[in-house]
Tab-separated table of C-alpha atoms and ligand atoms in Angstrom:
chain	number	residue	atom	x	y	z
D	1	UNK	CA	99.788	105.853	119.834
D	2	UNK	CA	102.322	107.627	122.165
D	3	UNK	CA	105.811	105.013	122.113
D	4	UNK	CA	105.522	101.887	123.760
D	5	UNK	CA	107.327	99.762	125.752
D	6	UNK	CA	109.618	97.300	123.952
D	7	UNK	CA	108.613	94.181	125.863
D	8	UNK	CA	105.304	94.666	124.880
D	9	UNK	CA	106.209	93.720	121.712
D	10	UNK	CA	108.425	90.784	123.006
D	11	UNK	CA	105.584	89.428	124.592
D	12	UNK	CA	103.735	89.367	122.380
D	13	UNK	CA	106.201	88.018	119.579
D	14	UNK	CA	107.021	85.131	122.444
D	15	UNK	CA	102.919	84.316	122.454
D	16	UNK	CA	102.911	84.586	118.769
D	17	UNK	CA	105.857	82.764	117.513
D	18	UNK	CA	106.970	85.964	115.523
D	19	UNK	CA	110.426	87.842	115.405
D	20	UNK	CA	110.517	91.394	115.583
D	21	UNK	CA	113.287	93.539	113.216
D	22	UNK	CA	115.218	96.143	115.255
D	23	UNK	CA	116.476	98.847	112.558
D	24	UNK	CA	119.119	101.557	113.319
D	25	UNK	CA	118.443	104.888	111.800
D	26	UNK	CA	120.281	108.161	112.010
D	27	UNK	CA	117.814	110.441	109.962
D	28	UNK	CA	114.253	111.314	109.199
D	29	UNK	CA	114.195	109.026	105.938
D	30	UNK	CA	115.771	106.197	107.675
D	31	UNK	CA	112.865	106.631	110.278
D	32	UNK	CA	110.185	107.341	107.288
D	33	UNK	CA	110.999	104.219	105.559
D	34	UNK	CA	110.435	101.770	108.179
D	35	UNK	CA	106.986	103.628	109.048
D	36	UNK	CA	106.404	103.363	105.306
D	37	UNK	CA	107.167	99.298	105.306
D	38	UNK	CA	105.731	99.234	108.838
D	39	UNK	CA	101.930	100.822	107.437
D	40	UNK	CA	102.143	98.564	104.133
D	41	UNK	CA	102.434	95.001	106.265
D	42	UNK	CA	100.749	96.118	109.578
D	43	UNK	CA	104.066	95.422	111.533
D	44	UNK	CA	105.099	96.543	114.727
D	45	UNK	CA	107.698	98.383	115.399
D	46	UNK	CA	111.679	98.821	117.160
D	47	UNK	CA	113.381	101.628	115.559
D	48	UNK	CA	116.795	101.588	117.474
D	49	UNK	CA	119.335	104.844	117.777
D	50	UNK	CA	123.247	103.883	118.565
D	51	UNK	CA	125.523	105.971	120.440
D	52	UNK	CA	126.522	107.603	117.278
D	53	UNK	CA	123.073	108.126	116.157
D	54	UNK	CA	122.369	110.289	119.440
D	55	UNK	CA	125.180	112.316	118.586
D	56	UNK	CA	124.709	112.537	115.009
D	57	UNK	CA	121.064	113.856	115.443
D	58	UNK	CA	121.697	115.463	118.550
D	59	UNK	CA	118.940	113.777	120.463
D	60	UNK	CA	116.124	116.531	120.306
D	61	UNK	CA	115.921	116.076	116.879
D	62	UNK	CA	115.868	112.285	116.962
D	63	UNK	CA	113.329	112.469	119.832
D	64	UNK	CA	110.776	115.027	117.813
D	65	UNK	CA	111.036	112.720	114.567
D	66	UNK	CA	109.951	109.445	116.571
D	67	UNK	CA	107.144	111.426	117.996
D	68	UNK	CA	106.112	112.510	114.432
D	69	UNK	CA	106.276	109.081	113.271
D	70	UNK	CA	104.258	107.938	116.428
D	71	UNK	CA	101.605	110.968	115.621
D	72	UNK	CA	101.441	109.998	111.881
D	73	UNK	CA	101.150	106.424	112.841
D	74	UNK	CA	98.326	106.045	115.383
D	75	UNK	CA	97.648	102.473	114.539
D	76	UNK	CA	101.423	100.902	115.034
D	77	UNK	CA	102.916	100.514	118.342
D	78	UNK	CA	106.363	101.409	117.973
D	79	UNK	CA	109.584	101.344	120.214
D	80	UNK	CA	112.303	103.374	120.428
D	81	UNK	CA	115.450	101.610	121.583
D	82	UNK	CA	119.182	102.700	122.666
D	83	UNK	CA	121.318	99.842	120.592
D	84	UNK	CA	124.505	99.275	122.774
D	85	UNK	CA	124.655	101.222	125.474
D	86	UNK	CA	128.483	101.153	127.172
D	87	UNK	CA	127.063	102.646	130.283
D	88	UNK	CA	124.445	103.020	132.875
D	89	UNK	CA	124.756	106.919	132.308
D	90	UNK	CA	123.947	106.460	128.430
D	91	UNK	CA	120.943	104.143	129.006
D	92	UNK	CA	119.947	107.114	131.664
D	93	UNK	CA	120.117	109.662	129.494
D	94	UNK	CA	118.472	107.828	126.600
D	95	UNK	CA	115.274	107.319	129.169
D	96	UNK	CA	115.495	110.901	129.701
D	97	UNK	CA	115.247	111.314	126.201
D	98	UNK	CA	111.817	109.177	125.862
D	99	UNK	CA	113.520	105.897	125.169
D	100	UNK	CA	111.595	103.143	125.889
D	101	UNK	CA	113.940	100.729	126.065
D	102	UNK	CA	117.712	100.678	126.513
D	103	UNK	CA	120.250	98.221	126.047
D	104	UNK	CA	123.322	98.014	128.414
D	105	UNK	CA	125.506	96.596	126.870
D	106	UNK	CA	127.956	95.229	129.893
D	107	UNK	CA	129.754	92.598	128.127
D	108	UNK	CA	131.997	95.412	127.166
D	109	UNK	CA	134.220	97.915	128.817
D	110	UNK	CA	132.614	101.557	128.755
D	111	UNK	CA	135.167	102.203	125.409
D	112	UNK	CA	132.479	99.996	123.648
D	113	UNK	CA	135.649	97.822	122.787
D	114	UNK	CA	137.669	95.437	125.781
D	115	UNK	CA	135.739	92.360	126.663
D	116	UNK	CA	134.474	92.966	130.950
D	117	UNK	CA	133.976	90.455	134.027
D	118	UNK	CA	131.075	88.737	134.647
D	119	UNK	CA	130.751	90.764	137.562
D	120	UNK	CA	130.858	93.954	136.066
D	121	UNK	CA	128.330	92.795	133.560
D	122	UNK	CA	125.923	92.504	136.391
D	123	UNK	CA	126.494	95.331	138.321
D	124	UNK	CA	125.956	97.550	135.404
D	125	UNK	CA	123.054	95.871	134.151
D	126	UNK	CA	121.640	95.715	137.786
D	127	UNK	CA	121.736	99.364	138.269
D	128	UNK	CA	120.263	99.951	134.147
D	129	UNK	CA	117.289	97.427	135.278
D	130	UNK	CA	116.567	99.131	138.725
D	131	UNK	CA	115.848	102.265	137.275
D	132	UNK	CA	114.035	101.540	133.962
D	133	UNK	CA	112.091	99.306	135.565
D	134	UNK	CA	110.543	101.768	137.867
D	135	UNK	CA	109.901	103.974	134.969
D	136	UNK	CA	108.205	100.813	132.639
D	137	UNK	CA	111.482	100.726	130.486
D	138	UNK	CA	112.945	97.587	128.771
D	139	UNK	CA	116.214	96.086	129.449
D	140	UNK	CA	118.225	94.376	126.535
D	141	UNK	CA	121.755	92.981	128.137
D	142	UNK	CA	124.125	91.004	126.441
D	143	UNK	CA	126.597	88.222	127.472
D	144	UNK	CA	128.933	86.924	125.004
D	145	UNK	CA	130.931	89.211	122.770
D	146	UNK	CA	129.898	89.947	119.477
D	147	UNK	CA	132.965	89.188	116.470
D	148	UNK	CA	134.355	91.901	114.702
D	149	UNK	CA	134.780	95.499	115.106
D	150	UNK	CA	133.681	97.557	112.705
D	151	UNK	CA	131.132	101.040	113.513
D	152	UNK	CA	133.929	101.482	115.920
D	153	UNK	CA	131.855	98.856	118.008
D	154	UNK	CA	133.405	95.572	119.246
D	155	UNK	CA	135.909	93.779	121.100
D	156	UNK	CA	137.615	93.175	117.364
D	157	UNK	CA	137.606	89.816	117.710
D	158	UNK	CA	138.621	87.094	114.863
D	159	UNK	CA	137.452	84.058	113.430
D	160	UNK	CA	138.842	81.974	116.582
D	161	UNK	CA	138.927	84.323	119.029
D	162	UNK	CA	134.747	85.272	118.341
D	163	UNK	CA	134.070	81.764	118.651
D	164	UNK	CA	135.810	82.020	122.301
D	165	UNK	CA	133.601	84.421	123.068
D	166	UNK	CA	130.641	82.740	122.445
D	167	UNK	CA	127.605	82.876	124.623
D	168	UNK	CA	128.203	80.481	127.508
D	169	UNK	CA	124.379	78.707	128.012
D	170	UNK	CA	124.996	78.025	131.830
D	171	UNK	CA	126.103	81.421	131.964
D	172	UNK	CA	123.375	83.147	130.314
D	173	UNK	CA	121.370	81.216	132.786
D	174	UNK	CA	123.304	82.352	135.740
D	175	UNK	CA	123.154	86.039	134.104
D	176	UNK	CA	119.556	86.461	133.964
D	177	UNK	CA	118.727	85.310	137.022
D	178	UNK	CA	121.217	87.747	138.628
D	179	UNK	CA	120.420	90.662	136.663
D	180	UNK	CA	116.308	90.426	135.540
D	181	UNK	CA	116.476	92.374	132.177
D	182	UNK	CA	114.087	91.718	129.954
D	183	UNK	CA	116.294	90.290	126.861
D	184	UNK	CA	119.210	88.673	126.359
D	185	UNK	CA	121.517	89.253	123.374
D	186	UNK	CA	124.223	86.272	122.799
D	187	UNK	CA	127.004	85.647	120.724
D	188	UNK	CA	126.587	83.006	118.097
D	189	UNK	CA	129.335	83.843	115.826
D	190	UNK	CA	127.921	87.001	114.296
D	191	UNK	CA	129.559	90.676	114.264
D	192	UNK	CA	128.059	93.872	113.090
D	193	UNK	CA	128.828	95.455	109.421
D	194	UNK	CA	129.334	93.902	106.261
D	195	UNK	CA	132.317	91.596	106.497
D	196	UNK	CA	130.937	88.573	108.592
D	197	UNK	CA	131.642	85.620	106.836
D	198	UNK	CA	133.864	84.939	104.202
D	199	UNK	CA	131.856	81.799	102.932
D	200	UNK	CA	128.481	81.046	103.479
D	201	UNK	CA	128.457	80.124	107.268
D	202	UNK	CA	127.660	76.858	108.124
D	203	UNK	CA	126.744	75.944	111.725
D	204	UNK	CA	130.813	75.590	112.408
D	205	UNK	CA	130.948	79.527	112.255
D	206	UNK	CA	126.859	80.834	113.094
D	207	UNK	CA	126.167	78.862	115.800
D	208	UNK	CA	122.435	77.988	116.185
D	209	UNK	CA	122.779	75.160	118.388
D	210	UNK	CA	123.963	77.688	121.176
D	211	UNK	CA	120.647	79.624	121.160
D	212	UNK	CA	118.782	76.042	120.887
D	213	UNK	CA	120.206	75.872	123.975
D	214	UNK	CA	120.182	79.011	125.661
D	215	UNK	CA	116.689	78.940	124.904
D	216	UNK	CA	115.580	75.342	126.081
D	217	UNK	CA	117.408	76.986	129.695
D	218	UNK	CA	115.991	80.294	129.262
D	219	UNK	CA	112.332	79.627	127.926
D	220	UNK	CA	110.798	82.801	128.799
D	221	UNK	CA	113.750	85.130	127.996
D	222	UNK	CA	113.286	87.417	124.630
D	223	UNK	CA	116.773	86.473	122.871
D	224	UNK	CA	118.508	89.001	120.267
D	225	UNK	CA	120.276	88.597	117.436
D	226	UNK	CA	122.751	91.167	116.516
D	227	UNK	CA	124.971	91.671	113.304
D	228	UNK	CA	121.674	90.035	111.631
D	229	UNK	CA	121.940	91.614	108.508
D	230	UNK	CA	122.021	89.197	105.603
D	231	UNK	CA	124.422	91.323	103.263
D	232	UNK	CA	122.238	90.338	100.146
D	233	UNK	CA	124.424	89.921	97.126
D	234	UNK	CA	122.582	91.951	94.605
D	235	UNK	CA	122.799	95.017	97.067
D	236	UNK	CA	126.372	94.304	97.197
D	237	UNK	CA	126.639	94.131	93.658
D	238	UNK	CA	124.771	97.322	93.192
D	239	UNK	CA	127.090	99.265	95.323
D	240	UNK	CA	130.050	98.305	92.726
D	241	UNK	CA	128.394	98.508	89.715
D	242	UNK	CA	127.866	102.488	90.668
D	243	UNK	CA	131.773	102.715	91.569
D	244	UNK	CA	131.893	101.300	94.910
D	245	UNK	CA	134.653	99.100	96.523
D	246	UNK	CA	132.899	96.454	98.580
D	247	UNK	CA	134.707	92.898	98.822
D	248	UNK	CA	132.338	89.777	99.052
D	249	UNK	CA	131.357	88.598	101.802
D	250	UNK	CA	128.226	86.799	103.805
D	251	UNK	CA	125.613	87.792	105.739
D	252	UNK	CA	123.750	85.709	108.184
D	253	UNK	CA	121.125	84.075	105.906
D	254	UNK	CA	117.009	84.458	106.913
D	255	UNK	CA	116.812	81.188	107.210
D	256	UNK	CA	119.480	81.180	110.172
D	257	UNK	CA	117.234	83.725	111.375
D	258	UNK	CA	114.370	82.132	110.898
D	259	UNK	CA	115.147	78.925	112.508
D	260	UNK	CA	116.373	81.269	115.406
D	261	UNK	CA	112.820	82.538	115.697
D	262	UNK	CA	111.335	78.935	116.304
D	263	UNK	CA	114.097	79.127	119.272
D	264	UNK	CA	113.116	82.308	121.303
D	265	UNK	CA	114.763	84.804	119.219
D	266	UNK	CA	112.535	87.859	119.347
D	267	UNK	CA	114.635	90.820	118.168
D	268	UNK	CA	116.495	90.743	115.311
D	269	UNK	CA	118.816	93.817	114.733
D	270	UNK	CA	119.260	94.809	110.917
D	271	UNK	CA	121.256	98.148	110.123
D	272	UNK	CA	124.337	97.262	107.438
D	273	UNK	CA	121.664	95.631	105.224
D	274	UNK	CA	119.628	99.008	105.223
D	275	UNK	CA	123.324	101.237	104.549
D	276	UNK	CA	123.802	99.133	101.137
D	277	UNK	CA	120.419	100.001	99.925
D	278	UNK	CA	120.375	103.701	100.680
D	279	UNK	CA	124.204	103.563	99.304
D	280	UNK	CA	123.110	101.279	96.206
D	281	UNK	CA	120.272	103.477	94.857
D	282	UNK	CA	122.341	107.195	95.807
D	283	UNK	CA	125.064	105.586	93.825
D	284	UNK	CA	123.241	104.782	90.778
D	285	UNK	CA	121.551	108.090	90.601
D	286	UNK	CA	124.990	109.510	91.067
D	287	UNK	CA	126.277	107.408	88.255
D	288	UNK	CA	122.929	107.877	86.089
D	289	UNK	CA	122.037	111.556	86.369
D	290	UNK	CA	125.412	113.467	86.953
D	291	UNK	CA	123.728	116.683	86.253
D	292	UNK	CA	121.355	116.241	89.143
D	293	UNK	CA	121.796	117.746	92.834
D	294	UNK	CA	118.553	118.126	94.649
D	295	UNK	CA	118.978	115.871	97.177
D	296	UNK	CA	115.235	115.114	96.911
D	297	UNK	CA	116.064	112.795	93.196
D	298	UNK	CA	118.726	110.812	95.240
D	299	UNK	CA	116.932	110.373	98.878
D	300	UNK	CA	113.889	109.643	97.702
D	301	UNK	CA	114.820	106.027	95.897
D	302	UNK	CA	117.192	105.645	99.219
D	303	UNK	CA	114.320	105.949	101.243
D	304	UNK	CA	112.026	103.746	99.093
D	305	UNK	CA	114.845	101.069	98.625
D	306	UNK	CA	115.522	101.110	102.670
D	307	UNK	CA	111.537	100.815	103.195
D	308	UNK	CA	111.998	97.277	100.523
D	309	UNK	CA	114.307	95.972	102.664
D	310	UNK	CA	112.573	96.653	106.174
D	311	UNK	CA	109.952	95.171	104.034
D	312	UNK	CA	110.852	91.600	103.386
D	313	UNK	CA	112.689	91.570	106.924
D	314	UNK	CA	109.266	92.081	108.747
D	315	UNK	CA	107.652	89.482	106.254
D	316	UNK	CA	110.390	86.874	106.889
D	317	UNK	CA	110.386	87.678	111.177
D	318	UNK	CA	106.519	86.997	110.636
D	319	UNK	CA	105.490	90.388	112.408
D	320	UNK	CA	103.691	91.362	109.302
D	321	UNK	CA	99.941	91.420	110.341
D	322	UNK	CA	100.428	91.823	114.171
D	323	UNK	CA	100.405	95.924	114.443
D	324	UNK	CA	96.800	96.708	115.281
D	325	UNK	CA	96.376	93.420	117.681
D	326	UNK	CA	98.880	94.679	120.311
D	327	UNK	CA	97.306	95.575	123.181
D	328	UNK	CA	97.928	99.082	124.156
D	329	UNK	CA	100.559	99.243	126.993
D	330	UNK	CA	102.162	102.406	128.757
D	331	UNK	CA	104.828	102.961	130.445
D	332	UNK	CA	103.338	103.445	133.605
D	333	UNK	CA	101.681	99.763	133.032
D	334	UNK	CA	104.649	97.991	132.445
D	335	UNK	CA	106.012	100.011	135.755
D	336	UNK	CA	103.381	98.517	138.138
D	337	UNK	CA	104.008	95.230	136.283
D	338	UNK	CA	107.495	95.363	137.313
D	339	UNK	CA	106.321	96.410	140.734
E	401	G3H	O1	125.933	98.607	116.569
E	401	G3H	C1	126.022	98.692	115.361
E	401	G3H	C2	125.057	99.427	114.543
E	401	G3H	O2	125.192	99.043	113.207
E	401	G3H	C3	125.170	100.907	114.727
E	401	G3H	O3	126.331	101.385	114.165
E	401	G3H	O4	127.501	102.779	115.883
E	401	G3H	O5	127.903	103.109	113.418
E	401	G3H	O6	125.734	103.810	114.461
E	401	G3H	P1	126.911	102.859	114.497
E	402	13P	P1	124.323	94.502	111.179
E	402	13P	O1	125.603	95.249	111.038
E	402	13P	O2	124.468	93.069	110.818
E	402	13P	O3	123.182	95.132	110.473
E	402	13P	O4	123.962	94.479	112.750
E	402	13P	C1	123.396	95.609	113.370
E	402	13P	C2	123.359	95.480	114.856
E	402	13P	O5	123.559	94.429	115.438
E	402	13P	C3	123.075	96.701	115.607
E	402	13P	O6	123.158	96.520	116.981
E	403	ZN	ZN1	124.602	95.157	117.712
């Protein structure tokens, strides 16, 4: 199945009470271990590239690897997804690059860092929805800013100052009606990486009453979580058994995410909870087999331990099962739609 539009899969999350996991990848095992995890629980799929991924892989070969997942995969719709966009020109060039969805991500400056207007928000979003729209591309926008700054992505916001931030319900509202993307990503508390809470977050800190609410506004928007990873203590512990220096810390627990599900989330973006895996398992062959340096005996366990994870995320989201009941949607369908 050639790629597919990523609010095809929204949709049909929305009708089906389902989340769907959004993971980041950079390389071809990355990309092989969600297919892997994708074919073992029939899941749909969002495999999403940042900024830094395009640049890392150099697009063409990012673009020929999704295709070879999408020709080895006939039977699982799968979308390919710019994460974070700071521009209209990145989301263009990502469509160029057979994205099928983009994210403009206007609630920051173009330096991916100083919080923006409300008007600037819309005007780039407005001119990112004009044109994927005509071509049957998805929209993801966010309002809010996201805590934290870490991947060199974020307003570097603390504690206090992330909870200013917060999504605004009214103007999430107000946002979607001016702009018509597809899905909405809002600040609850959250921030990307591995240092998001330094207790187990209560709902002082992750705040799911804010989507309740967005949601019971915004009914028929597709919400996103971001910095959903859950930063499971075992991988953690892994990592410094093996010689690594990670402090403790908390993730956002499934069960936050869960409950967000039952309240329009329908993307859930994972990435940091993948990087401790493929770090966890590299490190302990490292530490196990010092003699070894194929990179085959230390990628392959990073690639099966990343595939574990993507795993139990598309079990807990409740995609598991959906893949081959998606109807088949181009491009050029969702374009007349929009039309
Ligand atoms: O947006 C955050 C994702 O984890 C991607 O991170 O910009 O380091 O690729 P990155
Ligand atoms: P994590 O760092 O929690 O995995 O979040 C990833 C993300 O939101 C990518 O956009
Ligand atoms: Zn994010």
């Amino acid at each position: 199945m050639p790629l597919v539009p990523m609010r095809v899969l929204l949709d049909h999350a929305a009708e089906h009470d389902y989340g769907v996991g959004a993971f980041n990848v950079n390389n071809m095992e990355q990309i092989q271990a969600i297919m892997t995890a994708a074919t073992e629980t029939n899941s749909p799929v969002i495999v999403q590239a940042s900024r830094g991924a395009r640049s890392f892989t150099n697009d063409a070969y990012l673009r020929h690897l999704m295709l070879a997942a999408a020709e080895l995969n006939p039977k699982i719709p799968i979308a390919m997804h710019q994460d974070h966009g700071n521009s209209p020109a990145t989301c263009f060039s990502a469509i160029d690059q057979g994205f099928t969805s983009v994210m403009m991500d206007g609630s920051l400056m173009e330096d991916g860092k100083s919080p923006a207007t409300y008007e600037y928000n819309v005007d780039v979003t407005r001119q990112v929805v004009k044109r994927a729209h005509a071509l049957g591309v998805t929209v993801e926008a966010e309002i809010g800013c996201l805590g934290g700054i870490e991947d060199g992505h974020g307003a570097g916001l603390t504690g206090d100052e992330a909870l200013a931030h917060l999504t605004d319900p009214g103007e999430a509202e107000r946002f979607v009606a001016d702009t018509g993307c597809d899905a909405l990503a809002v600040a609850i508390g959250t921030s990307h990486g591995a240092y998001k809470f330094t207790v187990k977050p209560t709902g002082d800190v992750l705040k799911m009453d804010v989507i309740e609410e967005i949601h019971r506004r915004l009914p028929n928007t597709h919400l996103v979580m971001h910095g959903s990873s859950s930063v499971p203590r075992e991988l953690v512990d892994l990592i410094n058994r093996y010689g690594g220096k990670l402090k403790e810390s908390y993730g956002v627990p499934v069960e936050a995410i869960q409950k967000g599900i039952k309240h329009g989330v329908r993307k859930i973006n994972v990435d940091t909870d993948n990087r401790l895996a493929i770090t966890g398992a590299i490190r302990k062959v490292f530490a196990e087999t010092p003699e070894k340096f194929d990179p085959r005996d230390y990628m392959k366990p990073a690639r099966e331990a990343m595939a574990q994870v993507v795993k139990e995320r598309m079990i807990a989201f409740g995609q598991a099962g959906w893949a081959d009941r998606i109807p088949n949607v181009t491009l050029e369908d969702m374009a007349k739609r929009y039309r």
